[in-house]
CSV table of C-alpha atoms and ligand atoms in Angstrom, one decimal:
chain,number,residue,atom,x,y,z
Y,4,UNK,CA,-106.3,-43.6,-102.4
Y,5,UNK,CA,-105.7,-47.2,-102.1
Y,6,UNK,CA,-107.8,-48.9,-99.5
Y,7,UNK,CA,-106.7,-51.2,-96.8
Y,8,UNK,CA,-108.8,-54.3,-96.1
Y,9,UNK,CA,-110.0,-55.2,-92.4
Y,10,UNK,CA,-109.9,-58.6,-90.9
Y,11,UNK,CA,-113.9,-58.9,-91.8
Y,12,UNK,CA,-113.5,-57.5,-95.3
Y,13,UNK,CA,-110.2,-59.9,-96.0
Y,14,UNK,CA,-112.6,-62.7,-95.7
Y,15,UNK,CA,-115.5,-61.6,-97.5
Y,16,UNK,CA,-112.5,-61.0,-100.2
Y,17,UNK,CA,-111.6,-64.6,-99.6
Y,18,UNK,CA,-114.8,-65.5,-100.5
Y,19,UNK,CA,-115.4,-63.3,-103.5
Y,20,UNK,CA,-112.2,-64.5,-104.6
Y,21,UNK,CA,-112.4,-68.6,-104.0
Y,22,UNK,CA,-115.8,-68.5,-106.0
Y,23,UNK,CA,-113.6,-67.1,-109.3
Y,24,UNK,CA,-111.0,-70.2,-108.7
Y,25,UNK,CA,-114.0,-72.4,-108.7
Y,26,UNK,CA,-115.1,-70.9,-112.1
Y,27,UNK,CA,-112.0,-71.5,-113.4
Y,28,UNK,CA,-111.7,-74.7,-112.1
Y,29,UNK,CA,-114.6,-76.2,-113.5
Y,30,UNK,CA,-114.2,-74.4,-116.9
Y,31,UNK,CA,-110.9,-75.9,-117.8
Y,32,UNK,CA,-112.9,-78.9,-117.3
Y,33,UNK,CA,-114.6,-78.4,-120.3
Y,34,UNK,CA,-112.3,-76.8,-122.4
Y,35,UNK,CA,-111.7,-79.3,-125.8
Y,36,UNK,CA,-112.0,-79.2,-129.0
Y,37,UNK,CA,-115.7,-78.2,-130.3
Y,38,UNK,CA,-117.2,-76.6,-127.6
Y,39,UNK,CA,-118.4,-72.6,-127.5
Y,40,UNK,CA,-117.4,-69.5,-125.4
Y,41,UNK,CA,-121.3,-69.3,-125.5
Y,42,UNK,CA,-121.1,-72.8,-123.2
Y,43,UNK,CA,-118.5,-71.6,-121.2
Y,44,UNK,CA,-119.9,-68.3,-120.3
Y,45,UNK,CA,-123.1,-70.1,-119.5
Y,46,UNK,CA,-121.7,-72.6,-117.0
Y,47,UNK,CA,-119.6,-69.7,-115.3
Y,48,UNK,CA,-123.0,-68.0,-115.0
Y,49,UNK,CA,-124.8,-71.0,-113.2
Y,50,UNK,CA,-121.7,-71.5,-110.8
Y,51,UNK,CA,-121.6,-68.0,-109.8
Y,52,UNK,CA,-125.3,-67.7,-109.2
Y,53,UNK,CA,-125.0,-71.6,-107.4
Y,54,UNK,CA,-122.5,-69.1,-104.5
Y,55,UNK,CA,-125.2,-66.7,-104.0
Y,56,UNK,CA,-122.9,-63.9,-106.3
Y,57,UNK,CA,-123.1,-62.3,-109.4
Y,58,UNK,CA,-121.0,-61.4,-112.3
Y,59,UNK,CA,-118.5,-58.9,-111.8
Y,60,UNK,CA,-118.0,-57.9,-115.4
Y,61,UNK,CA,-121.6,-58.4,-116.4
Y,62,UNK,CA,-123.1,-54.6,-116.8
Y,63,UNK,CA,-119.2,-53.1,-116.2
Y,64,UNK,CA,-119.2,-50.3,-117.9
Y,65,UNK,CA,-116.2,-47.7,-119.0
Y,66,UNK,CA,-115.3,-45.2,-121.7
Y,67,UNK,CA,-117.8,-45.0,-123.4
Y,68,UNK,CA,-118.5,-48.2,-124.4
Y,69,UNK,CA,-122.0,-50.2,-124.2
Y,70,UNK,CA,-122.0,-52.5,-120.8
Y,71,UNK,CA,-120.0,-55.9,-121.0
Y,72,UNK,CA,-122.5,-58.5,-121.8
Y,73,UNK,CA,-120.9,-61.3,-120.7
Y,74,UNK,CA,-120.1,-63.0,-117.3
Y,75,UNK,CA,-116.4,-64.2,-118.3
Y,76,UNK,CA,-113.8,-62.8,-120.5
Y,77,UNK,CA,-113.5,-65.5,-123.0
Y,78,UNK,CA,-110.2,-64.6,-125.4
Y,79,UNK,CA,-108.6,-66.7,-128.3
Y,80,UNK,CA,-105.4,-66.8,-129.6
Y,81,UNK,CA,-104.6,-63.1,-130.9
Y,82,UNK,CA,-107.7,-61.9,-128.4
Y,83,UNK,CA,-105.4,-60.6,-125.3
Y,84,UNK,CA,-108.1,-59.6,-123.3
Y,85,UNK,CA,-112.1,-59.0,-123.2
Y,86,UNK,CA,-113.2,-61.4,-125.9
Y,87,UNK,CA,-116.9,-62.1,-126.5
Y,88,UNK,CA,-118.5,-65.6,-126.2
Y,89,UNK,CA,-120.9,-66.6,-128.6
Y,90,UNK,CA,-122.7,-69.8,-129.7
Y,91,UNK,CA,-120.4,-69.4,-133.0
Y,92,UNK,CA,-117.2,-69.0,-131.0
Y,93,UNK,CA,-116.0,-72.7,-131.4
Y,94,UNK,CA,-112.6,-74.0,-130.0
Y,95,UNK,CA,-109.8,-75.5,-131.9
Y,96,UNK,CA,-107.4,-78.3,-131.5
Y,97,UNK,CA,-104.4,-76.0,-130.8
Y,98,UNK,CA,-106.0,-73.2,-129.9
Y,99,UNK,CA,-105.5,-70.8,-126.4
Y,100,UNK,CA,-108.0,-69.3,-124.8
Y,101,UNK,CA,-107.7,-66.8,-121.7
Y,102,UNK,CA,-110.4,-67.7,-119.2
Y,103,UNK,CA,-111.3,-63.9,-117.4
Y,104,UNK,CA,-113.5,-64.3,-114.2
Y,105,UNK,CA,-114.9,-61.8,-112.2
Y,106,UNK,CA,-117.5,-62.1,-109.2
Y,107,UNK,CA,-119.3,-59.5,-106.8
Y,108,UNK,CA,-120.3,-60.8,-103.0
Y,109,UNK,CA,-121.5,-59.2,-100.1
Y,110,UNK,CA,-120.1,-56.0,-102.3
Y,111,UNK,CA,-116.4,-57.4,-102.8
Y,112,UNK,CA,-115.0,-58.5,-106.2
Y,113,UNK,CA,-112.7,-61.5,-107.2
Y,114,UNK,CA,-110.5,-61.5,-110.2
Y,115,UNK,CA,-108.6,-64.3,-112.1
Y,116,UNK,CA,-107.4,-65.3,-115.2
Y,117,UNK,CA,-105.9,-68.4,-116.7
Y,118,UNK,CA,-104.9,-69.2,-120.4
Y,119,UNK,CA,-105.5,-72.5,-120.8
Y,120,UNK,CA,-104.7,-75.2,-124.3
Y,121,UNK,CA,-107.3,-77.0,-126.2
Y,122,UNK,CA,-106.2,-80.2,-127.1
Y,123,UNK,CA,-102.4,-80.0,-128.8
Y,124,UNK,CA,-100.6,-76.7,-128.9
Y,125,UNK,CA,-97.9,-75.4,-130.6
Y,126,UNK,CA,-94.8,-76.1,-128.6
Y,127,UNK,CA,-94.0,-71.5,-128.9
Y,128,UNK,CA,-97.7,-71.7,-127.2
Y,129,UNK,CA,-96.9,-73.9,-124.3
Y,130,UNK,CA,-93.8,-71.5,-124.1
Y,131,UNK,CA,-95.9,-68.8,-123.7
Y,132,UNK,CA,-98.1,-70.1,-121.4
Y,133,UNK,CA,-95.4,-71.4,-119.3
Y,134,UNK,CA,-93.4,-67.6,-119.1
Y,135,UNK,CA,-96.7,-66.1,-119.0
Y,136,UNK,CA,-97.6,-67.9,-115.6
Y,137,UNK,CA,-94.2,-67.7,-114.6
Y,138,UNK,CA,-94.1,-64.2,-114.6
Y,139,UNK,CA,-97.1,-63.7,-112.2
Y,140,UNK,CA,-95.7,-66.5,-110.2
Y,141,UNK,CA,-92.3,-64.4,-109.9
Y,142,UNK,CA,-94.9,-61.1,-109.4
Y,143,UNK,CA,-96.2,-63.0,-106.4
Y,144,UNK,CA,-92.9,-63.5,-104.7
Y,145,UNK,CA,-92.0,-59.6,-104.5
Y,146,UNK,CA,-95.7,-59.2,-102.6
Y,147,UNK,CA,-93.5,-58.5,-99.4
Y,148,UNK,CA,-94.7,-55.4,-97.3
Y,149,UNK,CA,-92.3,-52.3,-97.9
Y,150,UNK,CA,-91.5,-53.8,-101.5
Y,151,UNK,CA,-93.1,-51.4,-103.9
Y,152,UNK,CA,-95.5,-52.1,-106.8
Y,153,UNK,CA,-92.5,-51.2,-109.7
Y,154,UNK,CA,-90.8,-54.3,-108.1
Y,155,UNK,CA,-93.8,-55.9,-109.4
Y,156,UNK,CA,-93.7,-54.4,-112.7
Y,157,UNK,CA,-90.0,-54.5,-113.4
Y,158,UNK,CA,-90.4,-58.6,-112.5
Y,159,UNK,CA,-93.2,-59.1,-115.1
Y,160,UNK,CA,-91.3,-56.6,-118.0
Y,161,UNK,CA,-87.6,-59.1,-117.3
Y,162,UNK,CA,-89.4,-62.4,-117.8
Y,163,UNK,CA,-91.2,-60.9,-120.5
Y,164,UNK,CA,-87.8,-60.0,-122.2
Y,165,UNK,CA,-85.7,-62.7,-121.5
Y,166,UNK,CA,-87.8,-65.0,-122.9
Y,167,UNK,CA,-88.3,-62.9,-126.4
Y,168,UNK,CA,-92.4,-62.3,-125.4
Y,169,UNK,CA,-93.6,-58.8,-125.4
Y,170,UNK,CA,-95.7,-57.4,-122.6
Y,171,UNK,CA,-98.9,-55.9,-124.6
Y,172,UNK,CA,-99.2,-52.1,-124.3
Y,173,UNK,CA,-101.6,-50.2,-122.3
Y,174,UNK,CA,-103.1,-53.2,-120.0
Y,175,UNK,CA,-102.4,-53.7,-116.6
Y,176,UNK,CA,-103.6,-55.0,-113.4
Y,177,UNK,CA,-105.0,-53.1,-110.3
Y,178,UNK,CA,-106.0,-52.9,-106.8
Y,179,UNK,CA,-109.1,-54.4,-106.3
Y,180,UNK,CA,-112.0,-54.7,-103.5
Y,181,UNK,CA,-115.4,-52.9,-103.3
Y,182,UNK,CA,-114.8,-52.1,-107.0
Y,183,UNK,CA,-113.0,-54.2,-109.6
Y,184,UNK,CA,-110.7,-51.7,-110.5
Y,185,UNK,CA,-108.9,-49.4,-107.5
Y,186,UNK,CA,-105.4,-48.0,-107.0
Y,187,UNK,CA,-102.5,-48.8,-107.4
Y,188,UNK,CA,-102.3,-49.5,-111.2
Y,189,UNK,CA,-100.4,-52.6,-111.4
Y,190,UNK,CA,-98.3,-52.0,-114.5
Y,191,UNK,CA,-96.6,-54.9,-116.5
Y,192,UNK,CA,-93.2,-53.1,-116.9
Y,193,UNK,CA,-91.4,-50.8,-114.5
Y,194,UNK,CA,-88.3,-50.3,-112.6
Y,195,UNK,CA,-87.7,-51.5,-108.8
Y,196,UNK,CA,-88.0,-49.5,-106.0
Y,197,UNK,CA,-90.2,-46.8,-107.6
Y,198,UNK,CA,-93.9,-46.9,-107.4
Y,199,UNK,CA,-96.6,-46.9,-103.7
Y,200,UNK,CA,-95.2,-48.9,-101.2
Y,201,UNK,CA,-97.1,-52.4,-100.5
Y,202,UNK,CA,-98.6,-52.4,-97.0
Y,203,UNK,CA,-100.6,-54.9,-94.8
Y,204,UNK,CA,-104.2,-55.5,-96.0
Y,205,UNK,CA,-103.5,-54.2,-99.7
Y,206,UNK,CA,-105.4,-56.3,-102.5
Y,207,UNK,CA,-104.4,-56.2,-105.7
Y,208,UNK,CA,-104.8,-58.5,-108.7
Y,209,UNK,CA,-101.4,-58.8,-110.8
Y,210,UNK,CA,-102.1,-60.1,-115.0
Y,211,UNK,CA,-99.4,-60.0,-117.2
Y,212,UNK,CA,-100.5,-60.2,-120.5
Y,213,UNK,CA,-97.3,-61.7,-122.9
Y,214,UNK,CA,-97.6,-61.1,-126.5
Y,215,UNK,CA,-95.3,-63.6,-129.2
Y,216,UNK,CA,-94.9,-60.9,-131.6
Y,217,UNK,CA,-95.7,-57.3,-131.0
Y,218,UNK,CA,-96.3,-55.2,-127.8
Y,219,UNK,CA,-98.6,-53.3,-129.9
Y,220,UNK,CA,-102.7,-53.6,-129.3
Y,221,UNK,CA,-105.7,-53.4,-131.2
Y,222,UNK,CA,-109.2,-52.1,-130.3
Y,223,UNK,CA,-112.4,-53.1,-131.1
Y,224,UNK,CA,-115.2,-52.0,-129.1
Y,225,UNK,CA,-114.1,-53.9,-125.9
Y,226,UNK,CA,-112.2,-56.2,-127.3
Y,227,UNK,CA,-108.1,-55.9,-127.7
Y,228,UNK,CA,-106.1,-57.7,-130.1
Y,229,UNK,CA,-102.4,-59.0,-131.1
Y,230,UNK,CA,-101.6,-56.0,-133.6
Y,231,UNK,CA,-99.6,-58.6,-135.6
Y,232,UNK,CA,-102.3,-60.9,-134.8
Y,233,UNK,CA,-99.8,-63.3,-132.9
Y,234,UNK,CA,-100.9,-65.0,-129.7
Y,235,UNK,CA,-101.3,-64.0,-126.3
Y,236,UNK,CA,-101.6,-65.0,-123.4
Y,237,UNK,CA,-102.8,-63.7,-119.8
Y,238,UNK,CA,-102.7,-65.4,-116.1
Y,239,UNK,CA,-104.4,-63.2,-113.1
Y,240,UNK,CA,-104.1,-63.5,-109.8
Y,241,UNK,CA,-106.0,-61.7,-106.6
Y,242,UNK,CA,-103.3,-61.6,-103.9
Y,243,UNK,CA,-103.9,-60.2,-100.4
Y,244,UNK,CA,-100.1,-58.5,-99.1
Y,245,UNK,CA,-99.9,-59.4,-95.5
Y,246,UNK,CA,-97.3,-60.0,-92.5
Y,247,UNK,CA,-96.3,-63.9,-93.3
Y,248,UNK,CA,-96.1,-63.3,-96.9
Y,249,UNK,CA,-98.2,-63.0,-100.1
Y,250,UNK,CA,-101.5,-65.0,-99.8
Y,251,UNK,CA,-103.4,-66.0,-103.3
Y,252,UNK,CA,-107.2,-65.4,-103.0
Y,253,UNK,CA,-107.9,-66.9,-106.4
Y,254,UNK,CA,-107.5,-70.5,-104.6
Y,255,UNK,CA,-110.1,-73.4,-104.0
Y,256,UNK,CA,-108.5,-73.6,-100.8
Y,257,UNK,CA,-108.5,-77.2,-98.4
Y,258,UNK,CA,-112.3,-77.5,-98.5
L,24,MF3,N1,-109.6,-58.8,-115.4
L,24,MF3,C1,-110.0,-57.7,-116.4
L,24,MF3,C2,-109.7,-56.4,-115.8
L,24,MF3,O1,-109.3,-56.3,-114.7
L,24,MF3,C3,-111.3,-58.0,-116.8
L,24,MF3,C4,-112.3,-56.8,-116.9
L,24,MF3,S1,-113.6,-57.3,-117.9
L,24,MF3,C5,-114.8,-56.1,-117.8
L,24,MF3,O2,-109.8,-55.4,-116.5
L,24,MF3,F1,-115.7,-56.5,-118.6
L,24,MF3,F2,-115.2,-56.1,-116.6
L,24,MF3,F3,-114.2,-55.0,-118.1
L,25,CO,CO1,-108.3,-57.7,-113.5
């Protein structure tokens, strides 16, 4: 079932969702050379608890696995998603590093990632930050009522391919809204005009995940890697489908 969002739960979406842009915001602040995904995770944990929410990935649990123990996804370089922040995680000059935020209000969750540069990156780095974003950007502009979610997909798989990245196996987005992950699965490769049908008051978050040299994935406990330990890169969006066009919920907004 995928759920449709009243007027009164679109905002408290809004809300969920604007507290994960600030998180983000404020973390790219502070991303340079020399400082931990231990610092990072910390500062996301203050901001979130500063908007009266909590974590949305802190305690998650799936598959087996013990409970995520950390408030933001914090993923370098061949890490595509669910890396762990620790005091010894250090950044680089010319790393990347996918910032994952989640957050839980008034029982609604907000999603967002962004894969940001510490200090100077490799110029096949900024590529693939640039056609990584670019493909959600593109994934956005097909979130038109009666489109379908393979227009979505097939969107995310072309810019992938044009521009020689791979889309990393088995990860995708989702709908999202009293839990993190709902239907529809938001694949990252698909063929228009196949998949549910988007409708008013639908919220999903969209994340391609690029890859420089391999769609292949590996596993360890939570955390998925580059198989040829290339880089990757991931950009999320929440996005609320609705009459006027796609709105963006991962946004500071005016204020
Ligand atoms: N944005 C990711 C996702 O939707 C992050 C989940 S992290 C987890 O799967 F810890 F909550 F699993
Ligand atoms: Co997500």
């Amino acid at each position: 079932m995928i759920s449709i969002k009243s007027k009164a739960e679109i905002e408290l979406m809004r809300e969920s969702n604007r507290i994960v842009a600030e998180v983000l915001e404020q973390l790219e602040k502070m991303i340079k050379p020399g400082i931990s995904t231990w610092k990072l995770n910390k500062k996301a944990e203050e901001i979130i608890v500063e908007n009266s929410a909590e974590s949305g990935f802190k305690g998650y649990s799936t598959d087996g696995l013990t409970p995520y123990k950390f408030s933001i996804c914090a993923s370098i370089n061949d890490e595509i998603v669910h890396g762990y922040s620790s005091k010894e995680k250090i950044l680089r000059d010319g790393d990347i590093i996918s910032i994952d935020v989640g957050v839980i209000k008034n029982n609604f969750y907000g999603d967002g990632a962004r894969t940001f540069a510490v200090g100077t990156i490799s110029e096949e780095n900024r590529n693939l930050l640039r056609i990584t974003e670019l493909a959600l950007i593109k994934a956005i502009e097909q979130c038109i009522i009666n489109n379908r979610i393979g227009d979505i997909s097939a969107v995310i798989e072309k810019t992938a391919k044009e521009n020689g990245f791979y889309v990393a196996d088995g990860l995708t987005g989702h709908g999202i809204g009293r839990e993190l992950h709902e239907l529809p699965i938001v694949y990252n490769f698909g063929k228009k005009g196949t998949g549910p049908r988007l409708f008013e008051g639908m919220t999903i978050a969209i994340e391609p995940m690029f890859n420089i040299g391999t769609s292949k994935v590996r596993e360890k406990e939570w955390v998925f890697y580059t198989a040829d330990n290339s880089c990757s890169a991931h950009f999320e969006n929440t996005v609320l489908i609705q009459k006027d066009g796609p709105e963006i919920l991962t946004k500071r907004g005016v204020t």
